[in-house]
mmCIF file of C-alpha atoms in Angstrom:
data_model
loop_
_atom_site.group_PDB
_atom_site.id
_atom_site.type_symbol
_atom_site.label_atom_id
_atom_site.label_comp_id
_atom_site.label_asym_id
_atom_site.label_seq_id
_atom_site.Cartn_x
_atom_site.Cartn_y
_atom_site.Cartn_z
ATOM 1 C CA GLU P 148 -30.278 -46.574 34.133
ATOM 2 C CA VAL P 149 -26.497 -45.872 35.247
ATOM 3 C CA GLN P 150 -25.644 -47.685 38.330
ATOM 4 C CA LEU P 151 -22.358 -48.113 40.394
ATOM 5 C CA VAL P 152 -22.923 -51.101 42.819
ATOM 6 C CA GLN P 153 -20.157 -51.445 45.328
ATOM 7 C CA SER P 154 -19.005 -54.404 47.395
ATOM 8 C CA GLY P 155 -20.074 -54.749 50.974
ATOM 9 C CA ALA P 156 -18.724 -53.565 54.279
ATOM 10 C CA GLU P 157 -15.255 -55.130 55.387
ATOM 11 C CA VAL P 158 -14.028 -55.522 59.098
ATOM 12 C CA LYS P 159 -10.248 -56.060 58.741
ATOM 13 C CA LYS P 160 -7.154 -56.186 61.253
ATOM 14 C CA PRO P 161 -4.119 -53.946 60.969
ATOM 15 C CA GLY P 162 -1.766 -55.489 58.551
ATOM 16 C CA GLU P 163 -4.432 -57.218 56.440
ATOM 17 C CA SER P 164 -4.910 -56.656 52.704
ATOM 18 C CA LEU P 165 -8.149 -55.733 51.045
ATOM 19 C CA LYS P 166 -9.771 -55.100 47.795
ATOM 20 C CA ILE P 167 -13.156 -53.400 47.285
ATOM 21 C CA SER P 168 -14.913 -53.282 44.088
ATOM 22 C CA CYS P 169 -17.328 -50.910 42.242
ATOM 23 C CA LYS P 170 -19.306 -52.614 39.257
ATOM 24 C CA GLY P 171 -20.676 -50.233 36.608
ATOM 25 C CA SER P 172 -23.788 -50.858 34.568
ATOM 26 C CA GLY P 173 -26.356 -49.015 32.138
ATOM 27 C CA TYR P 174 -23.512 -47.231 30.491
ATOM 28 C CA SER P 175 -20.231 -47.718 28.439
ATOM 29 C CA PHE P 176 -17.808 -48.626 31.378
ATOM 30 C CA THR P 177 -14.643 -48.198 29.418
ATOM 31 C CA SER P 178 -15.507 -44.624 28.146
ATOM 32 C CA TYR P 179 -15.684 -42.881 31.481
ATOM 33 C CA TRP P 180 -13.125 -42.306 34.192
ATOM 34 C CA ILE P 181 -14.145 -43.908 37.870
ATOM 35 C CA GLY P 182 -12.934 -41.971 40.870
ATOM 36 C CA TRP P 183 -12.541 -43.134 44.505
ATOM 37 C CA VAL P 184 -13.496 -40.883 47.213
ATOM 38 C CA ARG P 185 -12.862 -41.368 50.907
ATOM 39 C CA GLN P 186 -14.787 -40.221 53.852
ATOM 40 C CA MET P 187 -13.363 -40.573 57.391
ATOM 41 C CA PRO P 188 -15.684 -40.719 60.243
ATOM 42 C CA GLY P 189 -17.194 -37.334 60.947
ATOM 43 C CA LYS P 190 -14.950 -35.819 58.166
ATOM 44 C CA GLY P 191 -15.379 -34.445 54.508
ATOM 45 C CA LEU P 192 -14.903 -36.059 51.187
ATOM 46 C CA GLU P 193 -11.337 -36.627 50.024
ATOM 47 C CA TRP P 194 -10.258 -37.582 46.431
ATOM 48 C CA MET P 195 -8.238 -40.619 46.170
ATOM 49 C CA GLY P 196 -7.608 -41.139 42.670
ATOM 50 C CA ILE P 197 -9.235 -42.000 39.293
ATOM 51 C CA ILE P 198 -8.769 -44.509 36.401
ATOM 52 C CA TYR P 199 -9.802 -44.962 32.821
ATOM 53 C CA PRO P 200 -11.163 -48.377 32.462
ATOM 54 C CA GLY P 201 -10.589 -48.220 28.762
ATOM 55 C CA ASP P 202 -6.917 -48.162 28.969
ATOM 56 C CA SER P 203 -6.384 -48.340 32.795
ATOM 57 C CA ASP P 204 -4.637 -44.862 32.671
ATOM 58 C CA THR P 205 -4.479 -44.039 36.611
ATOM 59 C CA ARG P 206 -4.066 -40.997 38.463
ATOM 60 C CA TYR P 207 -3.662 -40.649 42.176
ATOM 61 C CA SER P 208 -4.097 -37.880 44.528
ATOM 62 C CA PRO P 209 -0.768 -37.026 46.109
ATOM 63 C CA SER P 210 -1.980 -37.833 49.510
ATOM 64 C CA PHE P 211 -2.748 -41.401 48.349
ATOM 65 C CA GLN P 212 -0.230 -42.142 46.058
ATOM 66 C CA GLY P 213 1.701 -45.133 47.325
ATOM 67 C CA GLN P 214 -0.884 -46.006 49.854
ATOM 68 C CA VAL P 215 -3.417 -47.625 47.662
ATOM 69 C CA THR P 216 -3.876 -49.228 44.330
ATOM 70 C CA ILE P 217 -6.670 -48.460 41.759
ATOM 71 C CA SER P 218 -7.291 -50.812 39.123
ATOM 72 C CA ALA P 219 -10.094 -52.042 36.786
ATOM 73 C CA ASP P 220 -11.283 -55.150 34.787
ATOM 74 C CA LYS P 221 -13.100 -53.837 31.940
ATOM 75 C CA SER P 222 -14.197 -57.284 30.895
ATOM 76 C CA ILE P 223 -16.556 -57.249 34.045
ATOM 77 C CA SER P 224 -17.204 -53.463 34.157
ATOM 78 C CA THR P 225 -15.486 -53.414 37.620
ATOM 79 C CA ALA P 226 -13.127 -50.910 39.147
ATOM 80 C CA TYR P 227 -10.998 -51.780 42.560
ATOM 81 C CA LEU P 228 -9.522 -50.175 45.211
ATOM 82 C CA GLN P 229 -6.812 -52.210 47.364
ATOM 83 C CA TRP P 230 -4.629 -52.039 50.043
ATOM 84 C CA SER P 231 -1.538 -54.177 50.810
ATOM 85 C CA SER P 232 -1.332 -53.462 54.644
ATOM 86 C CA LEU P 233 -4.332 -51.862 56.252
ATOM 87 C CA LYS P 234 -3.940 -49.399 59.210
ATOM 88 C CA ALA P 235 -6.508 -48.202 61.720
ATOM 89 C CA SER P 236 -6.474 -44.792 60.032
ATOM 90 C CA ASP P 237 -8.049 -46.424 56.758
ATOM 91 C CA THR P 238 -11.027 -46.732 58.641
ATOM 92 C CA ALA P 239 -13.698 -45.089 56.523
ATOM 93 C CA MET P 240 -16.460 -44.983 54.009
ATOM 94 C CA TYR P 241 -15.173 -45.328 50.417
ATOM 95 C CA TYR P 242 -17.206 -44.113 47.540
ATOM 96 C CA CYS P 243 -16.777 -44.666 43.804
ATOM 97 C CA ALA P 244 -18.103 -42.318 41.175
ATOM 98 C CA ARG P 245 -18.313 -41.670 37.443
ATOM 99 C CA ARG P 246 -16.502 -38.789 36.190
ATOM 100 C CA ARG P 247 -17.810 -36.432 33.558
ATOM 101 C CA VAL P 248 -15.729 -33.818 31.706
ATOM 102 C CA THR P 249 -18.330 -31.502 30.197
ATOM 103 C CA ALA P 250 -18.327 -28.228 31.890
ATOM 104 C CA GLY P 251 -15.304 -28.969 34.022
ATOM 105 C CA SER P 252 -14.492 -32.486 35.772
ATOM 106 C CA TYR P 253 -16.987 -33.774 38.443
ATOM 107 C CA PHE P 254 -18.844 -37.033 39.354
ATOM 108 C CA ASP P 255 -22.438 -37.446 38.132
ATOM 109 C CA TYR P 256 -23.309 -40.882 39.505
ATOM 110 C CA TRP P 257 -22.043 -42.492 42.641
ATOM 111 C CA GLY P 258 -21.919 -45.872 44.362
ATOM 112 C CA GLN P 259 -23.669 -46.657 47.461
ATOM 113 C CA GLY P 260 -20.375 -46.647 49.504
ATOM 114 C CA THR P 261 -18.306 -49.421 51.117
ATOM 115 C CA LEU P 262 -17.617 -49.148 54.952
ATOM 116 C CA VAL P 263 -14.036 -50.523 55.808
ATOM 117 C CA THR P 264 -13.317 -50.753 59.599
ATOM 118 C CA VAL P 265 -9.945 -51.677 60.479
ATOM 119 C CA SER P 266 -9.471 -52.782 64.293
ATOM 120 C CA SER P 267 -7.643 -55.015 66.188
ATOM 121 C CA GLN Y 87 -7.529 -28.899 56.051
ATOM 122 C CA SER Y 88 -9.266 -29.076 52.737
ATOM 123 C CA VAL Y 89 -7.955 -27.192 49.634
ATOM 124 C CA LEU Y 90 -11.282 -25.271 49.133
ATOM 125 C CA THR Y 91 -12.667 -23.464 52.207
ATOM 126 C CA GLN Y 92 -16.561 -23.604 53.212
ATOM 127 C CA PRO Y 93 -18.312 -22.499 56.316
ATOM 128 C CA PRO Y 94 -18.789 -25.429 58.815
ATOM 129 C CA SER Y 95 -22.262 -24.716 59.266
ATOM 130 C CA VAL Y 96 -25.359 -22.753 58.044
ATOM 131 C CA SER Y 97 -29.000 -22.514 58.971
ATOM 132 C CA GLY Y 98 -32.251 -21.247 57.962
ATOM 133 C CA ALA Y 99 -35.907 -21.460 58.646
ATOM 134 C CA PRO Y 100 -38.324 -23.108 56.285
ATOM 135 C CA GLY Y 101 -38.996 -21.151 53.316
ATOM 136 C CA GLN Y 102 -36.043 -18.968 53.786
ATOM 137 C CA ARG Y 103 -33.129 -18.749 51.496
ATOM 138 C CA VAL Y 104 -29.567 -19.713 52.553
ATOM 139 C CA THR Y 105 -26.169 -19.328 50.716
ATOM 140 C CA ILE Y 106 -23.057 -21.493 51.154
ATOM 141 C CA SER Y 107 -19.919 -20.059 50.180
ATOM 142 C CA CYS Y 108 -16.688 -21.814 48.569
ATOM 143 C CA THR Y 109 -13.293 -20.178 48.590
ATOM 144 C CA GLY Y 110 -10.282 -21.184 46.667
ATOM 145 C CA VAL Y 111 -7.185 -19.823 45.327
ATOM 146 C CA SER Y 112 -5.486 -18.929 42.054
ATOM 147 C CA SER Y 113 -4.612 -22.771 41.221
ATOM 148 C CA ASN Y 114 -8.036 -23.645 41.332
ATOM 149 C CA ILE Y 115 -11.137 -21.740 41.104
ATOM 150 C CA GLY Y 116 -9.110 -18.580 40.402
ATOM 151 C CA ALA Y 117 -7.388 -20.479 37.443
ATOM 152 C CA GLY Y 118 -10.872 -20.810 35.861
ATOM 153 C CA TYR Y 119 -11.531 -24.382 36.936
ATOM 154 C CA ASP Y 120 -15.581 -25.072 37.123
ATOM 155 C CA VAL Y 121 -17.071 -25.587 40.554
ATOM 156 C CA HIS Y 122 -19.522 -28.367 41.184
ATOM 157 C CA TRP Y 123 -21.734 -28.706 44.244
ATOM 158 C CA TYR Y 124 -22.805 -32.041 45.975
ATOM 159 C CA GLN Y 125 -25.792 -32.811 48.755
ATOM 160 C CA HIS Y 126 -24.721 -35.700 51.061
ATOM 161 C CA LEU Y 127 -27.203 -37.152 53.465
ATOM 162 C CA PRO Y 128 -25.739 -39.542 56.132
ATOM 163 C CA GLY Y 129 -25.673 -43.007 54.941
ATOM 164 C CA THR Y 130 -26.347 -42.325 51.371
ATOM 165 C CA ALA Y 131 -24.344 -41.547 48.218
ATOM 166 C CA PRO Y 132 -23.513 -38.123 47.449
ATOM 167 C CA LYS Y 133 -25.763 -36.505 44.952
ATOM 168 C CA LEU Y 134 -24.717 -34.044 42.224
ATOM 169 C CA LEU Y 135 -26.529 -30.797 42.566
ATOM 170 C CA ILE Y 136 -24.628 -28.223 40.465
ATOM 171 C CA TYR Y 137 -22.035 -28.821 37.797
ATOM 172 C CA GLY Y 138 -20.122 -26.268 35.668
ATOM 173 C CA ASN Y 139 -20.642 -23.419 38.262
ATOM 174 C CA THR Y 140 -24.327 -22.877 37.269
ATOM 175 C CA ASN Y 141 -25.925 -26.040 35.656
ATOM 176 C CA ARG Y 142 -28.544 -28.282 37.312
ATOM 177 C CA PRO Y 143 -28.763 -32.005 36.391
ATOM 178 C CA SER Y 144 -32.188 -33.173 35.358
ATOM 179 C CA GLY Y 145 -34.472 -33.549 38.359
ATOM 180 C CA VAL Y 146 -32.602 -31.099 40.740
ATOM 181 C CA PRO Y 147 -35.286 -28.348 41.592
ATOM 182 C CA ASP Y 148 -34.573 -24.963 40.406
ATOM 183 C CA ARG Y 149 -34.385 -23.865 44.292
ATOM 184 C CA PHE Y 150 -30.913 -24.706 43.979
ATOM 185 C CA SER Y 151 -28.543 -22.546 42.051
ATOM 186 C CA GLY Y 152 -24.664 -21.773 41.713
ATOM 187 C CA SER Y 153 -22.621 -18.830 40.938
ATOM 188 C CA GLN Y 154 -18.882 -18.149 40.513
ATOM 189 C CA SER Y 155 -16.699 -15.216 40.515
ATOM 190 C CA GLY Y 156 -12.921 -14.863 40.876
ATOM 191 C CA THR Y 157 -11.663 -17.310 43.318
ATOM 192 C CA SER Y 158 -14.997 -18.064 44.952
ATOM 193 C CA ALA Y 159 -18.240 -19.688 44.351
ATOM 194 C CA SER Y 160 -21.666 -19.856 46.021
ATOM 195 C CA LEU Y 161 -24.649 -22.301 46.349
ATOM 196 C CA ALA Y 162 -27.909 -20.744 46.843
ATOM 197 C CA ILE Y 163 -30.969 -22.536 48.190
ATOM 198 C CA THR Y 164 -34.241 -20.898 48.296
ATOM 199 C CA GLY Y 165 -37.547 -21.904 49.778
ATOM 200 C CA LEU Y 166 -35.927 -24.063 52.291
ATOM 201 C CA GLN Y 167 -37.493 -27.290 53.063
ATOM 202 C CA ALA Y 168 -36.832 -29.810 55.813
ATOM 203 C CA GLU Y 169 -35.389 -32.360 53.418
ATOM 204 C CA ASP Y 170 -32.814 -30.052 52.477
ATOM 205 C CA GLU Y 171 -31.007 -30.844 55.816
ATOM 206 C CA ALA Y 172 -27.933 -32.369 54.614
ATOM 207 C CA ASP Y 173 -23.926 -31.741 54.293
ATOM 208 C CA TYR Y 174 -23.166 -29.819 51.191
ATOM 209 C CA TYR Y 175 -19.730 -30.147 49.509
ATOM 210 C CA CYS Y 176 -18.053 -27.943 46.745
ATOM 211 C CA GLN Y 177 -15.650 -29.323 44.430
ATOM 212 C CA SER Y 178 -13.261 -28.079 41.663
ATOM 213 C CA SER Y 179 -9.923 -28.985 40.183
ATOM 214 C CA ASP Y 180 -6.537 -27.731 40.973
ATOM 215 C CA SER Y 181 -3.369 -27.371 38.644
ATOM 216 C CA SER Y 182 -0.688 -27.597 41.381
ATOM 217 C CA LEU Y 183 -2.320 -30.776 42.922
ATOM 218 C CA SER Y 184 -3.187 -32.279 39.622
ATOM 219 C CA GLY Y 185 -6.521 -33.216 40.400
ATOM 220 C CA VAL Y 186 -9.813 -33.132 42.071
ATOM 221 C CA VAL Y 187 -10.140 -30.897 45.365
ATOM 222 C CA PHE Y 188 -13.144 -30.858 47.728
ATOM 223 C CA GLY Y 189 -14.448 -28.290 50.052
ATOM 224 C CA GLY Y 190 -14.633 -29.263 53.763
ATOM 225 C CA GLY Y 191 -18.301 -29.429 53.546
ATOM 226 C CA THR Y 192 -21.208 -27.352 55.105
ATOM 227 C CA LYS Y 193 -23.847 -28.671 57.377
ATOM 228 C CA LEU Y 194 -27.329 -27.267 56.641
ATOM 229 C CA THR Y 195 -29.661 -27.233 59.316
ATOM 230 C CA VAL Y 196 -33.206 -26.356 58.795
ATOM 231 C CA LEU Y 197 -34.664 -24.825 61.926
#
């Protein structure tokens, strides 16, 4: 069974750093891209970027380039999303998802989400 | 403002049929990129409903169907059930943005 399990909710202060994780199981982790998607409170889904764990090839949405860093450790089947200096506007639910490229590019399995709250 | 345009809300009575539109432009849907649909219940992970414009993953009821024409796509839900009440998002790719784009989401209310 394909599963993406994300790390737990985080409460941080502005300026702090953070790294959240997404662990894949039940499939070949190095053979599929993993994407990150943001949902701010009361808003829709926004694509942040994707990584191919096989070679760490990474692509970012122009809206998130330079704001976050996406990485992966294929030895433990885990992808990461990190911030070096959080802002209140980073408060959101963050989802990881496995990307498929048959019949277009879409996400077939999703993590349960990680709620990040940034508040002073 | 989202790259793909969806109506903010739609509603229907149990048993009825509703459609949700998704309008793009020449750099995404109009360029031939496939459209995919997700169902999202608050507090849960989004669920893939339709991929490649018209295909249903295993386990998705045939009450859900997708279509695409020109720069637009649609999701149709027939035989509405209370459990269908959720947010629905379309998604495609965009050549000018070099990546994935989502619609703004549509809240479906079952009356």
